[in-house]
Coordinates of C-alpha atoms and ligand atoms in Angstrom, one line a residue:
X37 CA 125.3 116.0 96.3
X38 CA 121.6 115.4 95.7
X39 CA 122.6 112.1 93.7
X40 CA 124.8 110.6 96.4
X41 CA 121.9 111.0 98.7
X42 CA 119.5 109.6 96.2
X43 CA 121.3 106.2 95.0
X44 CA 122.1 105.9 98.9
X45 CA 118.7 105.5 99.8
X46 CA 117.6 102.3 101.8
X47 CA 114.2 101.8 103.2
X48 CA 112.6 98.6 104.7
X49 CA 109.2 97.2 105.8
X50 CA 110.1 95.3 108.7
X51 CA 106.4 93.4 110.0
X52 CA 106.4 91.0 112.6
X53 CA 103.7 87.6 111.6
X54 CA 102.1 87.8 114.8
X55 CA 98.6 88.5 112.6
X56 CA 97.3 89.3 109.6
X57 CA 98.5 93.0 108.1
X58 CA 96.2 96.0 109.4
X59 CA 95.9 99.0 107.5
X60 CA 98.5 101.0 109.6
X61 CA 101.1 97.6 108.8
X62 CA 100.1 98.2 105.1
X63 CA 100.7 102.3 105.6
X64 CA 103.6 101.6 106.8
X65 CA 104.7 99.6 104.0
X66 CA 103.4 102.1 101.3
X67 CA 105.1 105.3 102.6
X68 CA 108.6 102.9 102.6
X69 CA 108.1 101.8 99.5
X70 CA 107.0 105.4 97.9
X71 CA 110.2 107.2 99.9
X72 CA 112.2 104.2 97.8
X73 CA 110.3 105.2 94.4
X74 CA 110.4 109.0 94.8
X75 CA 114.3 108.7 95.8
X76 CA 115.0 105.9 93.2
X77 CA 116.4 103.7 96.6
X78 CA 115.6 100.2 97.6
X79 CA 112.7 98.9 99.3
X80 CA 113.7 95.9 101.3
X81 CA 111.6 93.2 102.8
X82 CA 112.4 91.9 105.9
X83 CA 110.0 89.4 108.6
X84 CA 110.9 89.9 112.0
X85 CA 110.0 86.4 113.0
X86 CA 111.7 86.3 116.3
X87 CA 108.9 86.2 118.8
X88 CA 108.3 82.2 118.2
X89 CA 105.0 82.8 120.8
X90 CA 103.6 85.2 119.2
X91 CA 104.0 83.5 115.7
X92 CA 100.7 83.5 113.7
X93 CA 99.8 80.6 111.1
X94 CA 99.4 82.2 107.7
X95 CA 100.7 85.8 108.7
X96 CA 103.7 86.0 106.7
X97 CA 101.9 84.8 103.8
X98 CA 99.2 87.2 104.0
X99 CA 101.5 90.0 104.2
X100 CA 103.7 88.8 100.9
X101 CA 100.3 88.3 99.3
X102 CA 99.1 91.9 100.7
X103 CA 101.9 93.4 99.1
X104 CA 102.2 91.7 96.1
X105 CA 98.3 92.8 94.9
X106 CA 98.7 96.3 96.2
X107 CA 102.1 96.2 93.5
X108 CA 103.9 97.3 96.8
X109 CA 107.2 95.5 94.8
X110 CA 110.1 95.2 96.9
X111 CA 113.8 95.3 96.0
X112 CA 115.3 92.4 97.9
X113 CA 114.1 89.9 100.0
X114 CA 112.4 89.2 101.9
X115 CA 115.3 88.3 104.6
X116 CA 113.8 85.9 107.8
X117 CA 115.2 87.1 110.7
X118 CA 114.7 83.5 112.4
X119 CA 117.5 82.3 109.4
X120 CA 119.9 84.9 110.6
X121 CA 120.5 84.0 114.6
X122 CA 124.6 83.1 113.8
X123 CA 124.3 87.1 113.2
X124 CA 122.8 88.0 116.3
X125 CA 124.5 85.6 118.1
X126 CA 128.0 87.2 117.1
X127 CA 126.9 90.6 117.6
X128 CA 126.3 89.3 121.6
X129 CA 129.4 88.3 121.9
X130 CA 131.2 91.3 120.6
X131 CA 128.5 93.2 123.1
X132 CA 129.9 90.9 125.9
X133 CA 133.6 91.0 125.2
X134 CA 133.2 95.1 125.1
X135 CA 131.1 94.8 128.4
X136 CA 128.0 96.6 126.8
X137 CA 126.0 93.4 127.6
X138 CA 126.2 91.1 130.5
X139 CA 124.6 87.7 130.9
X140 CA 121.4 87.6 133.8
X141 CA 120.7 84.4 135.0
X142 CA 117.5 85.5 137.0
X143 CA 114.5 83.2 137.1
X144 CA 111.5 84.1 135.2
X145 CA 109.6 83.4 138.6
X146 CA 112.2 86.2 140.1
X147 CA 111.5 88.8 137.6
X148 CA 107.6 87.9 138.0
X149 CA 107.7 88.5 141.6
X150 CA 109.5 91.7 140.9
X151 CA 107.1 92.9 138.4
X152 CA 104.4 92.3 141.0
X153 CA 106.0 94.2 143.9
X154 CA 106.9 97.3 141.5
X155 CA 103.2 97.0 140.2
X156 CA 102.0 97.2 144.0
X157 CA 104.1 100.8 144.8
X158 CA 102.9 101.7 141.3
X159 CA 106.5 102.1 139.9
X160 CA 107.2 101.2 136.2
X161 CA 108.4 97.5 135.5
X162 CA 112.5 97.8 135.7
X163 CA 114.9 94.8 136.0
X164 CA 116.7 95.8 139.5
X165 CA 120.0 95.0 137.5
X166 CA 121.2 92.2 140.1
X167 CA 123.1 90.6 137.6
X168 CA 124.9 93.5 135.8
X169 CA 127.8 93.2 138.0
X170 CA 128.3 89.5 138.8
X171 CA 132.1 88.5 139.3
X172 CA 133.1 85.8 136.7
X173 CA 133.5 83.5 139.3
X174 CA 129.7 83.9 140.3
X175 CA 128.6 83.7 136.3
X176 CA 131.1 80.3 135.8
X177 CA 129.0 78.8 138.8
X178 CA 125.3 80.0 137.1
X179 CA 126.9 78.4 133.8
X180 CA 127.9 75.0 135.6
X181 CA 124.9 74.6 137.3
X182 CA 123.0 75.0 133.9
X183 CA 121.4 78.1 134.5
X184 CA 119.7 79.2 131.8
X185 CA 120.5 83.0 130.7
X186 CA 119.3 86.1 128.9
X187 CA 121.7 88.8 128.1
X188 CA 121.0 92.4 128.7
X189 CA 122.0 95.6 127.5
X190 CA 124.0 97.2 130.1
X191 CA 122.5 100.8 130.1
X192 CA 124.6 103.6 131.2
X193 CA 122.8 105.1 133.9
X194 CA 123.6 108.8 134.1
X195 CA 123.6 110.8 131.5
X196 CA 121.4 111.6 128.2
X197 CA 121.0 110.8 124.7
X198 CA 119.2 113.1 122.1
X199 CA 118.8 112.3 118.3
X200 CA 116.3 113.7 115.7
X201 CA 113.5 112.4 114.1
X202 CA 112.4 113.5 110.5
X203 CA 108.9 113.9 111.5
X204 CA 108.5 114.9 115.3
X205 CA 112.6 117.2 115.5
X206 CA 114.6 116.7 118.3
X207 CA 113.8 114.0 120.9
X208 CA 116.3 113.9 124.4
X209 CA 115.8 111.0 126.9
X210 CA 117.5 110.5 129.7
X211 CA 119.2 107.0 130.7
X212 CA 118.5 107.0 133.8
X213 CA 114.4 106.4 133.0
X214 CA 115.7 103.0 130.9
X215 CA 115.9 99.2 131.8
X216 CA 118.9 97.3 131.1
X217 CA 116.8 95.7 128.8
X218 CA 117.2 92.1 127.2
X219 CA 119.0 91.7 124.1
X220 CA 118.8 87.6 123.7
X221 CA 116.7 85.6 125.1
X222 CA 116.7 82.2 127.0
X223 CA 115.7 80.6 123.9
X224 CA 119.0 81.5 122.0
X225 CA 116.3 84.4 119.6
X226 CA 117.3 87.5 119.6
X227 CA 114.7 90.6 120.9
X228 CA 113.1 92.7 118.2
X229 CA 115.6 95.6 119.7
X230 CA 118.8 93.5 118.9
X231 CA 117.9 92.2 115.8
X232 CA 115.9 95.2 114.5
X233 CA 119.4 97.5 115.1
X234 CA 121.7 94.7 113.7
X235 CA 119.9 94.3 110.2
X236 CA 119.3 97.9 109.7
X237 CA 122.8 98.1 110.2
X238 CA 124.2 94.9 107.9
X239 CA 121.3 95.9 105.3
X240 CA 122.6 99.3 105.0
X241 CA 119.1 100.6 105.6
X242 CA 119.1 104.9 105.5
X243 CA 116.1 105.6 106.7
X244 CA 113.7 104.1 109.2
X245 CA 109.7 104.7 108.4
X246 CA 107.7 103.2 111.1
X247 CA 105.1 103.8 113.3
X248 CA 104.7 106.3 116.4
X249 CA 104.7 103.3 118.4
X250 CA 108.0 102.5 117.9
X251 CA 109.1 105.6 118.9
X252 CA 110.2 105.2 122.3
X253 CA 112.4 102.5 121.5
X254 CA 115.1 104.9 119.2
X255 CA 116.5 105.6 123.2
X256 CA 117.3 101.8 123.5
X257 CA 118.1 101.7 119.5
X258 CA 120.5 104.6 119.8
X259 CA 122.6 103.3 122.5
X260 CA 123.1 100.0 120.8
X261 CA 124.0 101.8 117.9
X262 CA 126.9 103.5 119.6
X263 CA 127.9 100.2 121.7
X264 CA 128.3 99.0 118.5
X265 CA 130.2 101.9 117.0
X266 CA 127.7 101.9 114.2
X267 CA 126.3 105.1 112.7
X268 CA 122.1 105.0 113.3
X269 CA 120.0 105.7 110.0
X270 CA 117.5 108.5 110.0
X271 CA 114.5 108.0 111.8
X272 CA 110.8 109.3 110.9
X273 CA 108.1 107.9 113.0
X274 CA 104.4 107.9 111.4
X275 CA 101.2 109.3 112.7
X276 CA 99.4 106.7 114.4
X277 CA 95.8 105.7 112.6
X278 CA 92.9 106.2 114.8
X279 CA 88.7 105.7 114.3
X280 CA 86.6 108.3 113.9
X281 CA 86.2 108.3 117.8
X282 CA 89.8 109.0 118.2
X283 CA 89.8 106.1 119.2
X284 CA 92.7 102.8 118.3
X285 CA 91.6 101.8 115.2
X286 CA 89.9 98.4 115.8
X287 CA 86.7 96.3 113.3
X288 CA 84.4 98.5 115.3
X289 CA 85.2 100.9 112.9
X290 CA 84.7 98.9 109.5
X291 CA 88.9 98.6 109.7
X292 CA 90.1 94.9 108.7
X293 CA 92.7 93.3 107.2
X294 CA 94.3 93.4 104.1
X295 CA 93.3 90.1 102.7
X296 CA 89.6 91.0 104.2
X297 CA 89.4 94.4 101.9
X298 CA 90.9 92.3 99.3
X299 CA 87.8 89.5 99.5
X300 CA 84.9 92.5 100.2
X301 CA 86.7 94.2 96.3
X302 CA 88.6 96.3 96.8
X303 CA 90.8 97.8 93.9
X304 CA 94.5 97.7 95.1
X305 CA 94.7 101.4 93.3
X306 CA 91.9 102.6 95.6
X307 CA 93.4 101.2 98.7
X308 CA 97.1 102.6 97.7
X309 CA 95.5 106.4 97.1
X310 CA 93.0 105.8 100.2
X311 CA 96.1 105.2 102.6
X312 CA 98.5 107.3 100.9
X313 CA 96.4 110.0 102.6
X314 CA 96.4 108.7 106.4
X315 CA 99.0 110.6 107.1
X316 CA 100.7 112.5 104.3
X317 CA 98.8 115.3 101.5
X318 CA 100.1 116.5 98.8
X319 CA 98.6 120.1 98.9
X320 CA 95.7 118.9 101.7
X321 CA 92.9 119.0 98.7
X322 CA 93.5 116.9 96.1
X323 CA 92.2 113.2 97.2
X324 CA 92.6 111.5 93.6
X325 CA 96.2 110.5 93.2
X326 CA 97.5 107.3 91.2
X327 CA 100.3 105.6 92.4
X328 CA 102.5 106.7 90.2
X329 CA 101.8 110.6 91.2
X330 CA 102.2 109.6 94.8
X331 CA 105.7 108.5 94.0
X332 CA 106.6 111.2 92.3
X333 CA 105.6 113.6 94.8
X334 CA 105.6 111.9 98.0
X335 CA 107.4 113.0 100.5
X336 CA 108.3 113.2 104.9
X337 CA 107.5 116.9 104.6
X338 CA 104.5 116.8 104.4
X339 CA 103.5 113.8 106.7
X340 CA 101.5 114.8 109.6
X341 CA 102.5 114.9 113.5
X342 CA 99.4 114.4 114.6
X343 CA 96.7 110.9 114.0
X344 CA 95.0 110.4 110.9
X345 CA 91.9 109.6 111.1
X346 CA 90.2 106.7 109.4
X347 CA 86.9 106.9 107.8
X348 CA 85.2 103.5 106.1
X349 CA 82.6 105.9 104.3
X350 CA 85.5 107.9 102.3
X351 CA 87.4 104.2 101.3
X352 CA 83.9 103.1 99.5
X353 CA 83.7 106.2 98.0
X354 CA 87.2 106.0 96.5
X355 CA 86.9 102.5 95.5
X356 CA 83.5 104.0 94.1
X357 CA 85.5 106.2 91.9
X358 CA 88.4 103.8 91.1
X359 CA 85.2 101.2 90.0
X360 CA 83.6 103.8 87.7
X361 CA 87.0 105.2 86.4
X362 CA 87.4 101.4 84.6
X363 CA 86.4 100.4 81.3
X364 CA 84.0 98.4 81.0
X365 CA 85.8 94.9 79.7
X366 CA 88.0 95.8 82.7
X367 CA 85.1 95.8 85.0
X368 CA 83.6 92.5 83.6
X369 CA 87.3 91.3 84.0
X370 CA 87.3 92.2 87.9
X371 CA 83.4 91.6 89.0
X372 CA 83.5 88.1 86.8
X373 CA 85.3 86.2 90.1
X374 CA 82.9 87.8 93.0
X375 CA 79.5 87.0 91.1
X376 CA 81.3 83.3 90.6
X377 CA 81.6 83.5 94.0
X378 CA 78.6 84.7 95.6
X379 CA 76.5 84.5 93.3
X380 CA 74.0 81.6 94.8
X381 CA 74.4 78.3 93.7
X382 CA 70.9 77.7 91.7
X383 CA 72.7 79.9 89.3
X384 CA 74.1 77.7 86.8
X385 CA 78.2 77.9 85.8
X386 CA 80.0 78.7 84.1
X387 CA 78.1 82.2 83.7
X388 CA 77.0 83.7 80.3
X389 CA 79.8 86.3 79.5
X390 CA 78.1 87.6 77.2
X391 CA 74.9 88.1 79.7
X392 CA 77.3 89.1 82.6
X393 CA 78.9 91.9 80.5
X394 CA 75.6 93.6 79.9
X395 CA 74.0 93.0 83.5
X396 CA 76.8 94.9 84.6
X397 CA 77.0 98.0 82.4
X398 CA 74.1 98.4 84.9
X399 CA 75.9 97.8 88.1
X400 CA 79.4 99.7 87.5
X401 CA 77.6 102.9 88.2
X402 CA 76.3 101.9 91.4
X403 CA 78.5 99.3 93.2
X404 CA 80.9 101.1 95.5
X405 CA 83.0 97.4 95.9
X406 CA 83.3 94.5 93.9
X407 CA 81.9 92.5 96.4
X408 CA 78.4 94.3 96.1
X409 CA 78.1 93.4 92.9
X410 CA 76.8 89.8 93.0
X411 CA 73.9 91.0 95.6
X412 CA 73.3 94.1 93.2
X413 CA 73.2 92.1 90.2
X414 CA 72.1 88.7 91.8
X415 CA 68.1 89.2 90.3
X416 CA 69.3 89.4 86.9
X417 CA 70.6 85.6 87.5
X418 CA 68.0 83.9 89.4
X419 CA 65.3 81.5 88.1
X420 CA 62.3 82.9 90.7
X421 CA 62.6 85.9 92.6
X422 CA 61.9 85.5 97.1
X423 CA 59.9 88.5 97.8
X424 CA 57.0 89.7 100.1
X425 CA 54.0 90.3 97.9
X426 CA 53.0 93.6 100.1
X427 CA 56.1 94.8 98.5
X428 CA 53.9 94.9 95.1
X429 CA 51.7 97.3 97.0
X430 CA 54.4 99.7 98.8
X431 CA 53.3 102.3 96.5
X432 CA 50.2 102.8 98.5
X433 CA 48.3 100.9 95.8
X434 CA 45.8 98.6 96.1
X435 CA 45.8 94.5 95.6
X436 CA 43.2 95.0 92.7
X437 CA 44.6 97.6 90.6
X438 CA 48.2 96.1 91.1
X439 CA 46.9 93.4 89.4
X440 CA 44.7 95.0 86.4
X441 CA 48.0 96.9 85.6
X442 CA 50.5 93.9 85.8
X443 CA 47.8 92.4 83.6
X444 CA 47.3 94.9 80.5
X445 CA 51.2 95.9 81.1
X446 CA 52.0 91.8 80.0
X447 CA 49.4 92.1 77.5
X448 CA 51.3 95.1 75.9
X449 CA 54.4 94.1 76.3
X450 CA 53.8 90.1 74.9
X451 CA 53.1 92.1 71.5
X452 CA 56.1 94.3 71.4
X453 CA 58.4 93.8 68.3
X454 CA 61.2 95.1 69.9
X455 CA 63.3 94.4 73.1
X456 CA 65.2 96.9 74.2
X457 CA 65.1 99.8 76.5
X458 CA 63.4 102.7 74.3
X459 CA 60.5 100.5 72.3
X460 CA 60.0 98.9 76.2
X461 CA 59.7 102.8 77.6
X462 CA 57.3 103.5 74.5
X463 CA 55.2 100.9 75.2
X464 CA 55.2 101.9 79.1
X465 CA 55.2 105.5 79.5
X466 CA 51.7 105.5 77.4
X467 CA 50.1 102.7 79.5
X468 CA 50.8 104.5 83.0
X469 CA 48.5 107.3 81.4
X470 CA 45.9 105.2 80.2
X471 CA 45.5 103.4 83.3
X472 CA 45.7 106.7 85.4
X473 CA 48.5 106.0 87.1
X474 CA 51.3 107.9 88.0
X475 CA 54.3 107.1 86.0
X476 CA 56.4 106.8 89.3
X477 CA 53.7 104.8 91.4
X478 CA 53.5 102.3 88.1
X479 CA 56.9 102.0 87.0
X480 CA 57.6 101.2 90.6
X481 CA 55.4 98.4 90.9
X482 CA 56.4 97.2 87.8
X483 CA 60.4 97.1 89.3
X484 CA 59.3 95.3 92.4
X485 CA 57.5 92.4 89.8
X486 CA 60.8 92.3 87.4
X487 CA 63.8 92.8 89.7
X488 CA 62.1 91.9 93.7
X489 CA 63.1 95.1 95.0
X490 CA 62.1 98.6 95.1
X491 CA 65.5 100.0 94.5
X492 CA 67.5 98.9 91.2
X493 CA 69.1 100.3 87.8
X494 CA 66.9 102.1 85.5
X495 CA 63.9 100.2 85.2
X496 CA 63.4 99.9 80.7
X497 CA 66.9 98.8 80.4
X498 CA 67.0 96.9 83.2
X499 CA 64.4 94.7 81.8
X500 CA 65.6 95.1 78.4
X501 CA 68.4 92.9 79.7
X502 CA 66.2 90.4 81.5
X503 CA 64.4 89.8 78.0
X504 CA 61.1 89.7 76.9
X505 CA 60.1 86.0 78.3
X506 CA 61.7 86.4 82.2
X507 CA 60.3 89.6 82.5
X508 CA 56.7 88.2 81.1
X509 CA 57.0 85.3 83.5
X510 CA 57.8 87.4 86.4
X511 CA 54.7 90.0 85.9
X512 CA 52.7 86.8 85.6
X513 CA 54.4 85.4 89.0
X514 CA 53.7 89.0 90.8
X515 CA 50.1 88.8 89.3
X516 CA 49.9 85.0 90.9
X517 CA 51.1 86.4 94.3
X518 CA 48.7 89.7 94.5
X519 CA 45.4 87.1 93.8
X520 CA 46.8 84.3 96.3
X521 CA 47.5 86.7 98.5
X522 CA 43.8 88.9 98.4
X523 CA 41.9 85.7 98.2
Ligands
LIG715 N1 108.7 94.2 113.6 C1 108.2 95.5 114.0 C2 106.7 95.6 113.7 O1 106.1 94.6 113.6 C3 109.0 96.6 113.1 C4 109.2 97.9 113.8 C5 110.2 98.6 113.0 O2 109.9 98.9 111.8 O3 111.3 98.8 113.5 O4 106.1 96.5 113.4

């Protein structure tokens, strides 16, 4: 039993490229794609490029790329529905011949004026179904004069339809509240209805994995299903995503698109855990999970009813952990593109990989994306630091003293032997005492002379790294700065 149902197993992403995948589009995709994995199905791939309007430049491309760095892998694929119209088209005319569609030749200007008038006595927008029972006689005159024509589903109106969904249980509407809604338009494409129900059906799909919003079209689906004498797959509708307000998740809340996480560095396995839990838990605890656990354990159970909730602060955080969790050749491997990138341009390339590597056994611990890095790391690369010189002084300190300790601090530190974190710490910790400063008001102006901010890895190897003659020429700048700017 359980291995028929297995093998049988047929799930599909279905996006339409009328924009750049979201992070519900890309949920949506993921729980499809685990279902497949945990059931040893098929994920399918299909575009549902039928709205020619609509149609966004780059979209489908962003969403095959999307996919393809999150290792979202699909089976077969991906089918364009804009290649398939014969298909739809034949399905119409079986609908036709079987009188479960008719053709309306009502003008758009007709059906606006309609709208407008139902709009005014605040009913819901309904065709009026003027065409539904046209003689053939009027229809072969429509047809001669060149009328163009849509053809609509031709909705029973009494009577009721209830199927179940694997997430929300039983769902019953009545026909009577739907439109004879339009199955092809004028423009020979098919609606996302007709299409959507005819290549679920000819791709043998099992189970349907979509979004809430979709789930008031099932009535409409349904129907067609049994016009058609086909049997409907399964259907499980997905908690919709929302903001922190509870409100649609839009950029206001640090939401984007998958290519934009993807530039900002991300890591695909912290973006795949991070949305895995939109929506579904394992055991509502555990928040670590690689993608391979999420296959094995994922499954409609344990998806939620009600939204998931997105929160920006938790993604950094993961990606945080997923950044740390690398080794470190691993890390060099990932950050190497984003500081070639952003790093600024008076850094000369190709960039030292041997310097790179140990800049950023400083950084892993403290970037929470790859696209931090370059700003975290970027004084390590530059020739002259930009800073204010009050920022010398932010440890309530004085433009004279500032200066006397920069001063003996170079001093000591031209003689040292040694370069590296613990002979520049011995050399240091001694000093801050001998001038009577506190360690943390001294080793803090010394990080604002070496690094040009007041927040940055541990200060003795951090200018271990910079070596002996950037850091000497950057106490001797700060020094430079303090006089100009007491004088
Ligand atoms: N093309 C629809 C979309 O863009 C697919 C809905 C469905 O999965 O049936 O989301």
């Amino acid at each position: 039993m359980q291995s028929a149902l297995e093998t049988s197993v047929r799930v599909r992403f279905a996006p339409s490229p009328t924009g750049y995948p979201h992070l519900g589009n890309i949920r949506t995709a993921l729980f499809n794609c685990l279902f497949a994995r945990h059931h040893g199905g098929k994920f399918i791939l299909r575009i549902e490029d039928t709205d020619t309007a609509r149609k966004v430049e780059g979209a489908t491309e962003a969403i095959l790329e999307g996919l393809q760095w999150l290792g979202l892998n699909w089976d077969e694929g991906p089918y364009f529905q804009s290649q398939r119209l014969p298909v739809y088209h034949e399905i119409i005319e079986t609908l036709l011949e079987t009188g479960h569609a008719y053709s309306c030749y009502c003008s758009p200007q007709r059906l606006e004026a309609m709208r407008q008038e139902q709009a005014k006595r605040k009913q819901p927008p309904k065709y009026d179904r003027r065409c539904r029972d046209l003689t053939q006689q009027e229809r072969t005159s429509f047809e001669t004069a060149g009328i163009a024509r849509v053809v609509r589903f031709r909705t029973p109106l009494e009577g009721e339809t209830t199927f179940c969904d694997l997430i929300h249980g039983p769902v019953t509407f009545k026909h009577d509240t739907l439109d004879d809604f339009v199955l092809l338009k004028s423009d020979g494409y098919p609606t996302y209805h007709l299409a959507n129900v005819v290549d679920d059906h000819l791709m043998a799909i099992s189970h349907v994995l979509r979004a809430d919003e979709w789930l008031s079209s099932v009535p409409r689906h349904v129907l067609l299903y049994q016009a058609l004498n086909w049997q409907p797959p399964q259907f499980a509708h997905l908690p919709m995503i929302l903001g922190p307000d509870r409100a649609k998740l839009s950029k206001r809340h640090g939401a984007t698109t998958i290519t934009e996480y993807r530039r900002q560095g991300y890591l695909p396995a912290a973006m795949i855990n991070f949305l895995a839990l939109l929506g579904w838990s394992l055991d509502d605890r555990t928040e670590l999970l690689s993608i391979e656990e999420l296959m094995e354990h994922f499954s409609l159970e344990r998806v939620g009813k009600t939204p998931a909730i997105f929160n920006r602060d938790k993604l950094e955080w993961m990606n945080g952990v997923y950044l740390r969790r690398l080794g470190h050749d691993e890390f060099v491997e990932e950050a190497m593109p984003f500081l070639d990138r952003d790093l600024p341009d008076s850094v000369g390339r190709p960039l030292d990989r041997a310097f790179v590597s140990r800049v950023l056994s400083l950084i892993q611990e403290r970037a929470k994306t790859l696209g931090e890095v370059p700003e975290l790391a970027r004084f390590f690369f530059l020739s002259e630091l930009q800073y204010d010189a009050g920022l010398l002084l932010s440890g309530k300190l004085d433009a004279q003293s500032a200066i006397g300790a920069l001063t003996v601090a170079a001093q000591r530190l031209e003689e040292a032997a040694t370069w590296d974190a613990a002979a520049l710490e011995g050399i240091l910790r001694p000093l801050a005492t001998d001038l009577s400063f506190s360690t943390g008001k001294f080793f803090g102006l010394l990080r604002v002379a070496v690094t040009g901010c007041t927040a940055a890895p541990p200060l003795f190897q951090t200018m271990a790294v910079l070596g002996k003659e950037k850091c000497l020429k950057r106490l001797d700048t700060a020094v430079q700065m303090l006089s100009t700017d007491s004088n």
